[in-house]
PDB file of C-alpha atoms in Angstrom:
ATOM      1  CA  UNK P   1       0.000   0.000   0.000  1.00  0.00           C
ATOM      2  CA  UNK P   2       1.191   3.492  -0.838  1.00  0.00           C
ATOM      3  CA  UNK P   3       1.886   5.342   2.334  1.00  0.00           C
ATOM      4  CA  UNK P   4       3.790   7.862   4.424  1.00  0.00           C
ATOM      5  CA  UNK P   5       6.316   6.322   6.782  1.00  0.00           C
ATOM      6  CA  UNK P   6       8.028   7.974   9.721  1.00  0.00           C
ATOM      7  CA  UNK P   7      10.967   6.638  11.669  1.00  0.00           C
ATOM      8  CA  UNK P   8      11.422   6.265  14.473  1.00  0.00           C
ATOM      9  CA  UNK P   9       7.963   6.374  16.053  1.00  0.00           C
ATOM     10  CA  UNK P  10       9.487   7.395  19.384  1.00  0.00           C
ATOM     11  CA  UNK P  11      12.702   9.341  19.822  1.00  0.00           C
ATOM     12  CA  UNK P  12      14.385  10.349  23.035  1.00  0.00           C
ATOM     13  CA  UNK P  13      17.185  12.872  22.968  1.00  0.00           C
ATOM     14  CA  UNK P  14      19.055  14.973  25.444  1.00  0.00           C
ATOM     15  CA  UNK P  15      18.835  18.701  25.825  1.00  0.00           C
ATOM     16  CA  UNK P  16      21.062  20.268  23.172  1.00  0.00           C
ATOM     17  CA  UNK P  17      21.888  17.015  21.373  1.00  0.00           C
ATOM     18  CA  UNK P  18      21.082  17.177  17.638  1.00  0.00           C
ATOM     19  CA  UNK P  19      18.406  14.824  16.434  1.00  0.00           C
ATOM     20  CA  UNK P  20      17.109  13.858  12.996  1.00  0.00           C
ATOM     21  CA  UNK P  21      13.641  12.573  12.208  1.00  0.00           C
ATOM     22  CA  UNK P  22      12.909  10.906   8.908  1.00  0.00           C
ATOM     23  CA  UNK P  23       9.936  10.624   6.614  1.00  0.00           C
ATOM     24  CA  UNK P  24       9.532   8.602   3.454  1.00  0.00           C
ATOM     25  CA  UNK P  25       6.667   8.209   1.048  1.00  0.00           C
ATOM     26  CA  UNK P  26       5.654   5.771  -1.657  1.00  0.00           C
ATOM     27  CA  UNK P  27       2.927   8.033  -3.046  1.00  0.00           C
ATOM     28  CA  UNK P  28       5.287   9.866  -5.418  1.00  0.00           C
ATOM     29  CA  UNK P  29       3.856  13.152  -4.210  1.00  0.00           C
ATOM     30  CA  UNK P  30       5.528  16.436  -5.052  1.00  0.00           C
ATOM     31  CA  UNK P  31       4.960  18.158  -1.729  1.00  0.00           C
ATOM     32  CA  UNK P  32       6.209  17.091   1.679  1.00  0.00           C
ATOM     33  CA  UNK P  33       5.350  18.907   4.903  1.00  0.00           C
ATOM     34  CA  UNK P  34       6.592  18.875   8.475  1.00  0.00           C
ATOM     35  CA  UNK P  35       4.251  19.747  11.326  1.00  0.00           C
ATOM     36  CA  UNK P  36       4.858  20.089  15.035  1.00  0.00           C
ATOM     37  CA  UNK P  37       2.023  19.127  17.360  1.00  0.00           C
ATOM     38  CA  UNK P  38       2.250  19.785  21.066  1.00  0.00           C
ATOM     39  CA  UNK P  39      -0.034  18.164  23.574  1.00  0.00           C
ATOM     40  CA  UNK P  40      -3.705  19.103  23.176  1.00  0.00           C
ATOM     41  CA  UNK P  41      -2.924  21.490  20.334  1.00  0.00           C
ATOM     42  CA  UNK P  42      -3.505  21.539  16.616  1.00  0.00           C
ATOM     43  CA  UNK P  43      -0.644  20.680  14.267  1.00  0.00           C
ATOM     44  CA  UNK P  44       1.536  23.649  13.376  1.00  0.00           C
ATOM     45  CA  UNK P  45       3.230  23.798   9.988  1.00  0.00           C
ATOM     46  CA  UNK P  46       7.001  24.218  10.226  1.00  0.00           C
ATOM     47  CA  UNK P  47       7.945  24.090   6.533  1.00  0.00           C
ATOM     48  CA  UNK P  48       7.340  22.246   3.327  1.00  0.00           C
ATOM     49  CA  UNK P  49       9.067  21.251   0.125  1.00  0.00           C
ATOM     50  CA  UNK P  50       7.431  21.610  -3.243  1.00  0.00           C
ATOM     51  CA  UNK P  51       9.707  19.263  -5.131  1.00  0.00           C
ATOM     52  CA  UNK P  52      13.129  20.735  -4.294  1.00  0.00           C
ATOM     53  CA  UNK P  53      11.857  24.180  -3.375  1.00  0.00           C
ATOM     54  CA  UNK P  54      12.010  24.765   0.360  1.00  0.00           C
ATOM     55  CA  UNK P  55       9.371  26.963   2.008  1.00  0.00           C
ATOM     56  CA  UNK P  56       9.860  27.976   5.612  1.00  0.00           C
ATOM     57  CA  UNK P  57       7.037  29.318   7.757  1.00  0.00           C
ATOM     58  CA  UNK P  58       7.854  32.761   9.114  1.00  0.00           C
ATOM     59  CA  UNK P  59       7.658  31.710  12.743  1.00  0.00           C
ATOM     60  CA  UNK P  60       9.644  28.478  12.491  1.00  0.00           C
ATOM     61  CA  UNK P  61      12.704  28.731  14.759  1.00  0.00           C
ATOM     62  CA  UNK P  62      16.146  28.565  13.152  1.00  0.00           C
ATOM     63  CA  UNK P  63      16.795  25.532  15.307  1.00  0.00           C
ATOM     64  CA  UNK P  64      14.681  23.522  12.864  1.00  0.00           C
ATOM     65  CA  UNK P  65      16.088  22.581   9.485  1.00  0.00           C
ATOM     66  CA  UNK P  66      14.997  20.227   6.762  1.00  0.00           C
ATOM     67  CA  UNK P  67      16.498  18.273   3.894  1.00  0.00           C
ATOM     68  CA  UNK P  68      14.902  16.547   0.969  1.00  0.00           C
ATOM     69  CA  UNK P  69      17.555  14.538  -0.880  1.00  0.00           C
ATOM     70  CA  UNK P  70      15.062  12.974  -3.292  1.00  0.00           C
ATOM     71  CA  UNK P  71      11.344  12.722  -3.974  1.00  0.00           C
ATOM     72  CA  UNK P  72      10.786   9.943  -1.485  1.00  0.00           C
ATOM     73  CA  UNK P  73      12.612  11.164   1.590  1.00  0.00           C
ATOM     74  CA  UNK P  74      12.485  14.216   3.791  1.00  0.00           C
ATOM     75  CA  UNK P  75      14.339  14.841   7.054  1.00  0.00           C
ATOM     76  CA  UNK P  76      13.734  17.138   9.975  1.00  0.00           C
ATOM     77  CA  UNK P  77      16.862  18.205  11.833  1.00  0.00           C
ATOM     78  CA  UNK P  78      16.653  19.823  15.235  1.00  0.00           C
ATOM     79  CA  UNK P  79      20.081  21.278  15.868  1.00  0.00           C
ATOM     80  CA  UNK P  80      19.866  21.916  19.594  1.00  0.00           C
ATOM     81  CA  UNK P  81      16.658  20.548  21.052  1.00  0.00           C
ATOM     82  CA  UNK P  82      15.210  22.331  24.024  1.00  0.00           C
ATOM     83  CA  UNK P  83      12.618  21.093  26.468  1.00  0.00           C
ATOM     84  CA  UNK P  84      10.029  23.103  24.576  1.00  0.00           C
ATOM     85  CA  UNK P  85      10.659  21.066  21.431  1.00  0.00           C
ATOM     86  CA  UNK P  86       9.172  17.947  22.943  1.00  0.00           C
ATOM     87  CA  UNK P  87       6.203  17.197  20.717  1.00  0.00           C
ATOM     88  CA  UNK P  88       4.758  14.943  18.069  1.00  0.00           C
ATOM     89  CA  UNK P  89       6.264  15.616  14.665  1.00  0.00           C
ATOM     90  CA  UNK P  90       4.042  14.787  11.739  1.00  0.00           C
ATOM     91  CA  UNK P  91       5.073  14.418   8.138  1.00  0.00           C
ATOM     92  CA  UNK P  92       2.515  14.822   5.377  1.00  0.00           C
ATOM     93  CA  UNK P  93       2.487  14.692   1.599  1.00  0.00           C
ATOM     94  CA  UNK P  94       0.273  15.961  -1.189  1.00  0.00           C
ATOM     95  CA  UNK P  95       0.307  15.713  -4.959  1.00  0.00           C
ATOM     96  CA  UNK P  96       0.865  19.438  -5.396  1.00  0.00           C
ATOM     97  CA  UNK P  97      -0.823  19.392  -8.780  1.00  0.00           C
ATOM     98  CA  UNK P  98      -3.484  21.850  -7.842  1.00  0.00           C
ATOM     99  CA  UNK P  99      -4.598  24.047  -5.038  1.00  0.00           C
ATOM    100  CA  UNK P 100      -5.436  22.488  -1.730  1.00  0.00           C
ATOM    101  CA  UNK P 101      -4.697  18.910  -2.585  1.00  0.00           C
ATOM    102  CA  UNK P 102      -5.444  16.557   0.241  1.00  0.00           C
ATOM    103  CA  UNK P 103      -2.567  16.024   2.629  1.00  0.00           C
ATOM    104  CA  UNK P 104      -1.845  12.509   3.788  1.00  0.00           C
ATOM    105  CA  UNK P 105      -0.109  12.119   7.100  1.00  0.00           C
ATOM    106  CA  UNK P 106       2.339   9.641   8.503  1.00  0.00           C
ATOM    107  CA  UNK P 107       1.998   8.108  11.970  1.00  0.00           C
ATOM    108  CA  UNK P 108       4.238  10.735  13.554  1.00  0.00           C
ATOM    109  CA  UNK P 109       7.381  10.662  15.680  1.00  0.00           C
ATOM    110  CA  UNK P 110       6.968  11.501  19.323  1.00  0.00           C
ATOM    111  CA  UNK P 111      10.055  13.352  20.530  1.00  0.00           C
ATOM    112  CA  UNK P 112      11.047  13.449  24.181  1.00  0.00           C
ATOM    113  CA  UNK P 113      13.789  15.818  25.325  1.00  0.00           C
ATOM    114  CA  UNK P 114      15.491  15.000  28.617  1.00  0.00           C
TER     115      UNK P 114
ATOM    116  CA  UNK H   1      -7.976  36.628   8.215  1.00  0.00           C
ATOM    117  CA  UNK H   2      -8.433  32.891   7.978  1.00  0.00           C
ATOM    118  CA  UNK H   3      -9.523  30.985  11.026  1.00  0.00           C
ATOM    119  CA  UNK H   4     -11.189  27.735  12.015  1.00  0.00           C
ATOM    120  CA  UNK H   5     -13.126  27.436  15.257  1.00  0.00           C
ATOM    121  CA  UNK H   6     -14.155  24.204  16.890  1.00  0.00           C
ATOM    122  CA  UNK H   7     -16.008  25.437  19.928  1.00  0.00           C
ATOM    123  CA  UNK H   8     -16.452  22.009  21.488  1.00  0.00           C
ATOM    124  CA  UNK H   9     -13.266  21.041  23.264  1.00  0.00           C
ATOM    125  CA  UNK H  10     -14.504  17.696  24.524  1.00  0.00           C
ATOM    126  CA  UNK H  11     -17.629  15.642  23.941  1.00  0.00           C
ATOM    127  CA  UNK H  12     -18.586  12.474  25.741  1.00  0.00           C
ATOM    128  CA  UNK H  13     -21.368  10.187  24.529  1.00  0.00           C
ATOM    129  CA  UNK H  14     -22.537   6.681  25.147  1.00  0.00           C
ATOM    130  CA  UNK H  15     -22.186   4.136  22.394  1.00  0.00           C
ATOM    131  CA  UNK H  16     -24.954   4.223  19.752  1.00  0.00           C
ATOM    132  CA  UNK H  17     -25.724   7.878  20.378  1.00  0.00           C
ATOM    133  CA  UNK H  18     -25.501  10.294  17.486  1.00  0.00           C
ATOM    134  CA  UNK H  19     -23.012  13.133  17.887  1.00  0.00           C
ATOM    135  CA  UNK H  20     -22.323  16.305  15.897  1.00  0.00           C
ATOM    136  CA  UNK H  21     -18.985  18.072  15.876  1.00  0.00           C
ATOM    137  CA  UNK H  22     -19.180  21.740  14.994  1.00  0.00           C
ATOM    138  CA  UNK H  23     -16.796  23.661  12.763  1.00  0.00           C
ATOM    139  CA  UNK H  24     -17.012  27.339  11.852  1.00  0.00           C
ATOM    140  CA  UNK H  25     -14.528  28.959   9.518  1.00  0.00           C
ATOM    141  CA  UNK H  26     -13.506  32.419   8.381  1.00  0.00           C
ATOM    142  CA  UNK H  27     -11.949  33.272   5.055  1.00  0.00           C
ATOM    143  CA  UNK H  28     -11.966  36.095   2.526  1.00  0.00           C
ATOM    144  CA  UNK H  29     -11.310  33.758  -0.373  1.00  0.00           C
ATOM    145  CA  UNK H  30     -14.179  32.737  -2.580  1.00  0.00           C
ATOM    146  CA  UNK H  31     -12.400  29.489  -3.418  1.00  0.00           C
ATOM    147  CA  UNK H  32     -11.368  27.362  -0.502  1.00  0.00           C
ATOM    148  CA  UNK H  33     -11.397  23.801   0.747  1.00  0.00           C
ATOM    149  CA  UNK H  34     -12.535  22.285   3.983  1.00  0.00           C
ATOM    150  CA  UNK H  35     -11.297  19.084   5.542  1.00  0.00           C
ATOM    151  CA  UNK H  36     -11.946  16.817   8.465  1.00  0.00           C
ATOM    152  CA  UNK H  37      -9.233  14.644   9.960  1.00  0.00           C
ATOM    153  CA  UNK H  38      -9.429  12.054  12.714  1.00  0.00           C
ATOM    154  CA  UNK H  39      -6.542  11.568  15.140  1.00  0.00           C
ATOM    155  CA  UNK H  40      -6.855   8.374  17.202  1.00  0.00           C
ATOM    156  CA  UNK H  41      -4.645   7.827  20.250  1.00  0.00           C
ATOM    157  CA  UNK H  42      -1.954   6.322  18.011  1.00  0.00           C
ATOM    158  CA  UNK H  43      -1.311   9.833  16.695  1.00  0.00           C
ATOM    159  CA  UNK H  44      -1.733   9.521  12.951  1.00  0.00           C
ATOM    160  CA  UNK H  45      -3.993  12.070  11.282  1.00  0.00           C
ATOM    161  CA  UNK H  46      -6.474  10.188   9.142  1.00  0.00           C
ATOM    162  CA  UNK H  47      -8.112  12.023   6.272  1.00  0.00           C
ATOM    163  CA  UNK H  48     -11.909  11.817   6.312  1.00  0.00           C
ATOM    164  CA  UNK H  49     -13.278  14.296   3.778  1.00  0.00           C
ATOM    165  CA  UNK H  50     -12.403  17.229   1.510  1.00  0.00           C
ATOM    166  CA  UNK H  51     -15.028  19.662   0.317  1.00  0.00           C
ATOM    167  CA  UNK H  52     -14.578  22.657  -1.993  1.00  0.00           C
ATOM    168  CA  UNK H  53     -16.400  25.931  -1.530  1.00  0.00           C
ATOM    169  CA  UNK H  54     -18.512  25.494  -4.640  1.00  0.00           C
ATOM    170  CA  UNK H  55     -20.008  22.207  -3.573  1.00  0.00           C
ATOM    171  CA  UNK H  56     -22.564  22.625  -0.830  1.00  0.00           C
ATOM    172  CA  UNK H  57     -24.019  19.181  -1.186  1.00  0.00           C
ATOM    173  CA  UNK H  58     -24.085  17.252   2.027  1.00  0.00           C
ATOM    174  CA  UNK H  59     -22.192  14.008   2.032  1.00  0.00           C
ATOM    175  CA  UNK H  60     -22.786  10.705   3.709  1.00  0.00           C
ATOM    176  CA  UNK H  61     -20.254   7.938   4.087  1.00  0.00           C
ATOM    177  CA  UNK H  62     -21.510   5.067   6.165  1.00  0.00           C
ATOM    178  CA  UNK H  63     -22.128   6.375   9.684  1.00  0.00           C
ATOM    179  CA  UNK H  64     -20.443   9.680   8.870  1.00  0.00           C
ATOM    180  CA  UNK H  65     -22.170  12.689   7.355  1.00  0.00           C
ATOM    181  CA  UNK H  66     -21.140  16.259   6.738  1.00  0.00           C
ATOM    182  CA  UNK H  67     -23.275  19.390   6.524  1.00  0.00           C
ATOM    183  CA  UNK H  68     -21.671  22.291   4.661  1.00  0.00           C
ATOM    184  CA  UNK H  69     -23.497  25.622   4.879  1.00  0.00           C
ATOM    185  CA  UNK H  70     -21.797  28.644   3.345  1.00  0.00           C
ATOM    186  CA  UNK H  71     -24.480  30.967   4.709  1.00  0.00           C
ATOM    187  CA  UNK H  72     -23.298  30.252   8.232  1.00  0.00           C
ATOM    188  CA  UNK H  73     -19.671  29.373   7.330  1.00  0.00           C
ATOM    189  CA  UNK H  74     -20.057  26.014   8.954  1.00  0.00           C
ATOM    190  CA  UNK H  75     -18.948  22.508   8.083  1.00  0.00           C
ATOM    191  CA  UNK H  76     -20.355  20.215  10.727  1.00  0.00           C
ATOM    192  CA  UNK H  77     -19.641  16.522  11.092  1.00  0.00           C
ATOM    193  CA  UNK H  78     -22.140  13.998  12.418  1.00  0.00           C
ATOM    194  CA  UNK H  79     -21.436  10.449  13.522  1.00  0.00           C
ATOM    195  CA  UNK H  80     -24.527   8.286  13.653  1.00  0.00           C
ATOM    196  CA  UNK H  81     -24.730   5.390  16.088  1.00  0.00           C
ATOM    197  CA  UNK H  82     -21.324   6.137  17.564  1.00  0.00           C
ATOM    198  CA  UNK H  83     -18.930   3.347  18.461  1.00  0.00           C
ATOM    199  CA  UNK H  84     -16.046   3.110  20.900  1.00  0.00           C
ATOM    200  CA  UNK H  85     -13.636   3.072  17.943  1.00  0.00           C
ATOM    201  CA  UNK H  86     -14.821   6.565  17.058  1.00  0.00           C
ATOM    202  CA  UNK H  87     -13.056   7.891  20.158  1.00  0.00           C
ATOM    203  CA  UNK H  88     -10.419  10.284  18.881  1.00  0.00           C
ATOM    204  CA  UNK H  89      -9.571  13.925  18.373  1.00  0.00           C
ATOM    205  CA  UNK H  90     -11.249  15.362  15.298  1.00  0.00           C
ATOM    206  CA  UNK H  91      -9.790  18.333  13.466  1.00  0.00           C
ATOM    207  CA  UNK H  92     -11.533  20.581  11.002  1.00  0.00           C
ATOM    208  CA  UNK H  93      -9.192  22.420   8.615  1.00  0.00           C
ATOM    209  CA  UNK H  94      -9.324  25.089   5.931  1.00  0.00           C
ATOM    210  CA  UNK H  95      -7.122  25.598   2.899  1.00  0.00           C
ATOM    211  CA  UNK H  96      -7.428  28.673   0.719  1.00  0.00           C
ATOM    212  CA  UNK H  97      -6.906  28.688  -3.011  1.00  0.00           C
ATOM    213  CA  UNK H  98      -4.735  31.775  -2.644  1.00  0.00           C
ATOM    214  CA  UNK H  99      -2.159  29.659  -0.828  1.00  0.00           C
ATOM    215  CA  UNK H 100      -1.354  28.308  -4.292  1.00  0.00           C
ATOM    216  CA  UNK H 101       0.322  24.982  -4.449  1.00  0.00           C
ATOM    217  CA  UNK H 102       1.373  24.894  -0.842  1.00  0.00           C
ATOM    218  CA  UNK H 103      -2.101  23.885   0.265  1.00  0.00           C
ATOM    219  CA  UNK H 104      -1.395  25.206   3.755  1.00  0.00           C
ATOM    220  CA  UNK H 105      -3.901  23.816   6.222  1.00  0.00           C
ATOM    221  CA  UNK H 106      -5.364  26.027   8.913  1.00  0.00           C
ATOM    222  CA  UNK H 107      -6.539  23.752  11.677  1.00  0.00           C
ATOM    223  CA  UNK H 108      -9.139  24.249  14.342  1.00  0.00           C
ATOM    224  CA  UNK H 109      -8.157  23.365  17.885  1.00  0.00           C
ATOM    225  CA  UNK H 110      -9.762  19.954  17.663  1.00  0.00           C
ATOM    226  CA  UNK H 111     -12.639  18.256  19.441  1.00  0.00           C
ATOM    227  CA  UNK H 112     -11.927  15.264  21.639  1.00  0.00           C
ATOM    228  CA  UNK H 113     -14.690  12.713  21.300  1.00  0.00           C
ATOM    229  CA  UNK H 114     -15.022  10.008  23.910  1.00  0.00           C
ATOM    230  CA  UNK H 115     -17.489   7.231  23.213  1.00  0.00           C
ATOM    231  CA  UNK H 116     -18.229   5.135  26.261  1.00  0.00           C
ATOM    232  CA  UNK H 117     -19.434   1.531  26.036  1.00  0.00           C
TER     233      UNK H 117
END
């Protein structure tokens, strides 16, 4: 089945220790998104790639970076995680062939910062 | 400004009851899209429905139905004969055509539905 995969599902890191979360997709979608979702809150868009074009949200901290080496994979790098970065990180994809294509989400990675 | 409001923070029902989740949106665009997603305890956001602003027809899918009314800027979601497996957080979301190909989703705060046996 075509899908969005996120690894790992649970990640524990230490305060200030860089961490990378990964997302892959078999849908061959053009657009990949990263969202941060804190407890009892709605998902918040951090950035997205339309193909190789990177689009950062204005309020995304510099501590968060992303890489998309090919169509299938996208990574979220947190350079120096703080306690406030503990959250669920959701990856999503969409075709990007028209406005407001449906976004399909992966299962998420729950990040704990000690 | 664009905004989605889900006024109900938490709803608790007993199995087999019908339940309606409210969603009110604000946008200046004439072309926009509305979505509902389900987030079970496992965390994954599951797509339920997408509706564009030019299609006000109500939709039914099994026990799920959606009522889109542009006159009141509402897109409400009804679950008929609720089941325990319906327990989840439900998000309503808006995407404006002016966001071009980014399809940025503006989420409501979510409604937590608990269905008790």
